[in-house]
Short mmCIF file of C-alpha atoms (C1' of nucleotides) in Angstrom, two decimals:
data_model
loop_
_atom_site.label_atom_id
_atom_site.label_comp_id
_atom_site.label_asym_id
_atom_site.label_seq_id
_atom_site.Cartn_x
_atom_site.Cartn_y
_atom_site.Cartn_z
CA UNK A 392 15.18 24.79 -6.15
CA UNK A 393 16.29 21.23 -6.99
CA UNK A 394 14.30 18.09 -6.29
CA UNK A 395 16.34 17.12 -3.26
CA UNK A 396 15.60 20.42 -1.55
CA UNK A 397 11.99 20.14 -2.66
CA UNK A 398 11.61 16.68 -1.12
CA UNK A 399 13.31 17.64 2.13
CA UNK A 400 11.07 20.66 2.45
CA UNK A 401 7.95 18.53 1.89
CA UNK A 402 9.19 16.00 4.42
CA UNK A 403 9.82 18.71 7.00
CA UNK A 404 6.40 20.25 6.49
CA UNK A 405 4.71 16.88 6.97
CA UNK A 406 6.84 15.96 9.97
CA UNK A 407 6.24 19.31 11.65
CA UNK A 408 2.51 18.85 11.17
CA UNK A 409 2.06 15.16 12.02
CA UNK A 410 5.13 14.14 14.03
CA UNK A 411 6.72 10.69 14.01
CA UNK A 412 4.37 7.94 12.80
CA UNK A 413 6.11 4.93 14.40
CA UNK A 414 5.64 2.59 11.47
CA UNK A 415 4.97 -0.24 10.65
CA UNK A 416 1.80 -0.61 12.75
CA UNK A 417 2.69 -4.14 13.91
CA UNK A 418 4.94 -5.84 16.42
CA UNK A 419 6.87 -8.62 14.75
CA UNK A 420 8.47 -9.23 11.37
CA UNK A 421 5.88 -11.92 10.60
CA UNK A 422 3.06 -9.58 11.49
CA UNK A 423 4.44 -6.92 9.15
CA UNK A 424 4.67 -9.39 6.28
CA UNK A 425 1.15 -10.66 6.90
CA UNK A 426 -0.21 -7.13 7.26
CA UNK A 427 1.46 -6.04 4.02
CA UNK A 428 -0.46 -8.72 2.12
CA UNK A 429 -3.75 -8.11 3.88
CA UNK A 430 -3.76 -4.35 3.34
CA UNK A 431 -3.66 -4.59 -0.45
CA UNK A 432 -6.36 -2.27 -1.78
CA UNK A 433 -8.06 -2.48 1.59
CA UNK A 434 -8.83 -0.08 4.41
CA UNK A 435 -6.40 -0.61 7.31
CA UNK A 436 -9.26 -0.74 9.80
CA UNK A 437 -10.48 -3.91 8.11
CA UNK A 438 -6.95 -5.32 8.22
CA UNK A 439 -6.80 -4.69 11.96
CA UNK A 440 -9.87 -6.85 12.43
CA UNK A 441 -8.34 -9.65 10.40
CA UNK A 442 -5.07 -9.40 12.32
CA UNK A 443 -6.92 -9.51 15.63
CA UNK A 444 -8.75 -12.67 14.50
CA UNK A 445 -5.44 -14.26 13.54
CA UNK A 446 -3.87 -13.24 16.83
CA UNK A 447 -6.66 -14.83 18.87
CA UNK A 448 -5.99 -18.14 17.14
CA UNK A 449 -2.21 -17.73 17.42
CA UNK A 450 -1.92 -17.46 13.63
CA UNK A 451 0.11 -14.30 13.46
CA UNK A 452 3.30 -16.20 12.64
CA UNK A 453 4.30 -17.53 9.24
CA UNK A 454 5.11 -20.97 10.59
CA UNK A 455 1.66 -21.37 12.13
CA UNK A 456 0.01 -20.21 8.93
CA UNK A 457 1.76 -23.00 7.04
CA UNK A 458 0.37 -25.48 9.58
CA UNK A 459 -3.24 -24.33 9.40
CA UNK A 460 -6.04 -25.43 7.11
CA UNK A 461 -7.15 -22.91 4.52
CA UNK A 462 -10.76 -22.52 5.76
CA UNK A 463 -9.56 -21.39 9.17
CA UNK A 464 -7.27 -18.74 7.67
CA UNK A 465 -10.00 -17.63 5.30
CA UNK A 466 -12.44 -17.19 8.15
CA UNK A 467 -9.98 -15.11 10.20
CA UNK A 468 -9.07 -12.74 7.40
CA UNK A 469 -12.58 -12.33 6.03
CA UNK A 470 -12.88 -8.64 7.07
CA UNK A 471 -9.81 -7.72 5.02
CA UNK A 472 -11.59 -8.52 1.75
CA UNK A 473 -10.45 -10.71 -1.17
CA UNK A 474 -10.19 -13.36 1.53
CA UNK A 475 -10.04 -16.39 -0.77
CA UNK A 476 -7.13 -14.99 -2.78
CA UNK A 477 -5.35 -13.59 0.22
CA UNK A 478 -5.62 -16.79 2.29
CA UNK A 479 -4.20 -18.86 -0.55
CA UNK A 480 -1.37 -16.47 -1.27
CA UNK A 481 -0.62 -15.91 2.40
CA UNK A 482 -0.02 -19.60 2.85
CA UNK A 483 2.15 -19.86 -0.26
CA UNK A 484 4.21 -16.90 0.86
CA UNK A 485 4.54 -18.31 4.37
CA UNK A 486 5.72 -21.58 2.91
CA UNK A 487 8.31 -19.74 0.86
CA UNK A 488 9.76 -18.03 3.93
CA UNK A 489 9.79 -21.26 5.91
CA UNK A 490 11.37 -23.16 3.04
CA UNK A 491 14.21 -20.74 2.40
CA UNK A 492 14.25 -19.71 6.08
CA UNK A 493 14.39 -16.06 6.90
CA UNK A 494 18.00 -16.22 8.08
CA UNK A 495 19.44 -17.01 4.69
CA UNK A 496 16.89 -14.74 3.05
CA UNK A 497 18.24 -11.71 4.89
CA UNK A 498 21.85 -12.40 3.90
CA UNK A 499 21.14 -11.71 0.24
CA UNK A 500 21.44 -8.34 -1.43
CA UNK A 501 18.39 -6.13 -1.36
CA UNK A 502 18.01 -6.46 -5.13
CA UNK A 503 18.06 -10.26 -4.85
CA UNK A 504 15.51 -10.22 -2.06
CA UNK A 505 13.25 -7.97 -4.10
CA UNK A 506 13.44 -10.22 -7.16
CA UNK A 507 12.54 -13.24 -5.06
CA UNK A 508 9.61 -11.49 -3.42
CA UNK A 509 8.27 -10.30 -6.78
CA UNK A 510 8.35 -13.86 -8.08
CA UNK A 511 5.74 -14.87 -5.49
CA UNK A 512 2.09 -14.72 -6.46
CA UNK A 513 0.45 -12.02 -4.38
CA UNK A 514 3.52 -9.83 -3.99
CA UNK A 515 3.77 -6.91 -6.40
CA UNK A 516 6.13 -3.92 -6.20
CA UNK A 517 4.45 -2.09 -3.33
CA UNK A 518 4.10 -5.16 -1.13
CA UNK A 519 7.66 -6.27 -1.89
CA UNK A 520 9.05 -2.86 -1.01
CA UNK A 521 6.92 -2.59 2.14
CA UNK A 522 8.31 -5.91 3.31
CA UNK A 523 11.89 -4.90 2.47
CA UNK A 524 11.60 -1.54 4.22
CA UNK A 525 9.41 -2.31 7.21
CA UNK A 526 10.19 -5.96 7.92
CA UNK A 527 13.88 -6.01 6.92
CA UNK A 528 14.83 -2.32 7.30
CA UNK A 529 16.26 -2.10 3.80
CA UNK A 530 16.53 1.40 2.30
CA UNK A 531 13.82 1.01 -0.35
CA UNK A 532 11.26 3.73 -0.99
CA UNK A 533 7.66 2.50 -1.04
CA UNK A 534 5.25 3.95 -3.60
CA UNK A 535 1.49 3.69 -3.24
CA UNK A 536 -1.60 5.41 -4.62
CA UNK A 537 -1.32 8.03 -1.87
CA UNK A 538 2.24 8.90 -2.84
CA UNK A 539 1.31 9.17 -6.50
CA UNK A 540 -1.76 11.25 -5.71
CA UNK A 541 0.04 13.77 -3.50
CA UNK A 542 2.93 14.24 -5.92
CA UNK A 543 0.71 14.33 -8.99
CA UNK A 544 -1.41 17.06 -7.43
CA UNK A 545 1.65 19.00 -6.39
CA UNK A 546 2.73 19.05 -10.03
CA UNK A 547 5.98 17.19 -9.40
CA UNK A 548 4.75 13.90 -10.94
CA UNK A 549 2.91 13.47 -14.22
CA UNK A 550 -0.49 11.82 -13.76
CA UNK A 551 0.50 8.53 -15.39
CA UNK A 552 3.85 7.88 -13.69
CA UNK A 553 4.84 4.23 -13.29
CA UNK A 554 5.80 2.59 -10.02
CA UNK A 555 9.47 2.34 -10.94
CA UNK A 556 9.68 5.90 -12.21
CA UNK A 557 8.15 7.22 -9.01
CA UNK A 558 10.44 5.11 -6.86
CA UNK A 559 13.52 6.19 -8.79
CA UNK A 560 12.56 9.80 -8.29
CA UNK A 561 12.68 9.47 -4.51
CA UNK A 562 15.72 7.23 -4.38
CA UNK A 563 17.78 9.38 -6.71
CA UNK A 564 16.98 12.57 -4.84
CA UNK A 565 17.17 11.41 -1.22
CA UNK A 566 19.90 10.00 0.99
CA UNK A 567 19.70 6.21 1.00
CA UNK A 568 18.40 5.96 4.53
CA UNK A 569 15.88 3.38 5.74
CA UNK A 570 14.78 5.54 8.68
CA UNK A 571 14.06 8.45 6.37
CA UNK A 572 12.22 6.27 3.84
CA UNK A 573 10.21 4.70 6.65
CA UNK A 574 9.06 7.99 8.10
CA UNK A 575 8.49 9.71 4.76
CA UNK A 576 6.17 7.02 3.42
CA UNK A 577 4.29 6.85 6.71
CA UNK A 578 3.82 10.61 6.68
CA UNK A 579 2.49 10.52 3.12
CA UNK A 580 -0.07 7.89 4.11
CA UNK A 581 -1.09 9.98 7.12
CA UNK A 582 -1.38 13.11 5.01
CA UNK A 583 -3.44 11.38 2.28
CA UNK A 584 -5.84 9.87 4.80
CA UNK A 585 -6.30 13.02 6.79
CA UNK A 586 -6.07 15.75 4.19
CA UNK A 587 -5.24 14.78 0.61
CA UNK A 588 -8.17 12.41 0.10
CA UNK A 589 -9.82 11.88 -3.24
CA UNK A 590 -11.78 15.00 -2.38
CA UNK A 591 -8.98 16.94 -0.74
CA UNK A 592 -9.31 19.31 2.20
CA UNK A 593 -6.88 21.86 0.88
CA UNK A 594 -7.93 24.39 3.50
CA UNK A 595 -5.91 22.57 6.16
CA UNK A 596 -3.06 21.37 3.96
CA UNK A 597 0.52 22.06 5.06
CA UNK A 598 1.71 21.52 1.48
CA UNK A 599 -0.70 24.05 0.02
CA UNK A 600 1.97 26.53 -1.01
CA UNK A 601 3.83 23.79 -2.86
CA UNK A 602 0.79 22.36 -4.65
CA UNK A 603 -0.67 23.09 -8.07
CA UNK A 604 -3.95 21.39 -7.29
CA UNK A 605 -5.62 24.01 -5.17
CA UNK A 606 -9.07 23.14 -3.94
CA UNK A 607 -8.99 25.86 -1.30
CA UNK A 608 -11.91 27.93 -2.59
CA UNK A 609 -14.08 24.86 -2.87
CA UNK A 610 -13.33 23.88 0.74
CA UNK A 611 -14.15 27.32 2.04
CA UNK A 612 -17.80 26.85 1.12
CA UNK A 613 -18.05 23.93 3.54
"C1'" DG B 1292 -27.31 2.62 -2.28
"C1'" DC B 1293 -22.83 4.38 -3.74
"C1'" DC B 1294 -18.00 5.23 -3.17
"C1'" DC B 1295 -13.77 4.07 -1.46
"C1'" DA B 1296 -9.74 1.75 0.71
"C1'" DG B 1297 -1.73 1.73 2.00
"C1'" DG B 1298 -2.77 -3.92 -5.00
"C1'" DA B 1299 -1.97 -7.72 -7.85
"C1'" DG B 1300 -2.75 -11.00 -11.60
"C1'" DC B 1301 -4.40 -12.07 -15.92
"C1'" DC B 1302 -5.83 -11.26 -20.51
"C1'" DC B 1303 -5.98 -8.66 -24.45
"C1'" DG B 1304 -4.64 -5.39 -28.29
"C1'" DC C 1333 3.80 -1.79 -22.16
"C1'" DG C 1334 -0.98 -0.16 -20.85
"C1'" DG C 1335 -5.94 -0.57 -20.01
"C1'" DG C 1336 -9.85 -3.20 -18.29
"C1'" DC C 1337 -11.59 -6.77 -15.41
"C1'" DT C 1338 -11.77 -9.49 -11.06
"C1'" DC C 1339 -11.26 -10.21 -6.30
"C1'" DA C 1340 -14.74 -8.50 -1.32
"C1'" DT C 1341 -15.38 -6.44 3.21
"C1'" DG C 1342 -16.87 -2.56 6.20
"C1'" DG C 1343 -17.20 2.47 7.05
"C1'" DG C 1344 -18.58 7.14 5.56
#
DNA sequence: GCCCAGGAGCCCG
DNA sequence: CGGGCTCATGGG
């Protein structure tokens, strides 16, 4: 079986189990961009609290973030952790989008947009790709620790794969389709949270038959 | 109390 | 290029 068939089969197994995930969990483009920054190495539940605080103060838009004093932003996003860093970077990033205005930003090629995002402090590869895929619907596959974990355990990825190598693997073996990339990444996050945690619950895993890392016997004792 | 969570930047060899 | 350190809260 080739990698394309392998990936499609994994996708189908996840989709059959979990159904459509309706990502990104946010309403507007600005909210997606803000959420992508806030969720860095942070539990999404904590991000939800920060987003709610911002919403109450009408700070869930990039333009309003540029107009607000740092301490107020910091206080709102406190639950999301790293709040000093994130507040500073959030404002810089908001200023960037306001300065270049989102209209002209979207007219560039995806590669150009990605390069510009990566040049901003606080936006690394995963955040850049999340913004491209979920805020601008560009066909870019997002890699995160969950994706690496699931595919490393399955035996498809080596343990030390780089971000770019992992991304190339998906993009070279799947149709270039933003809807597919959107749903696939969301399903991987769902699966990692619910089943393929650091201590995996292999007993309920729909990918069990395709996975080298089999913790099934261990789980049965519980 | 300890571990972990949808990373990124910086510094160092 | 890759590893180690820092940033920080809240839930299990």
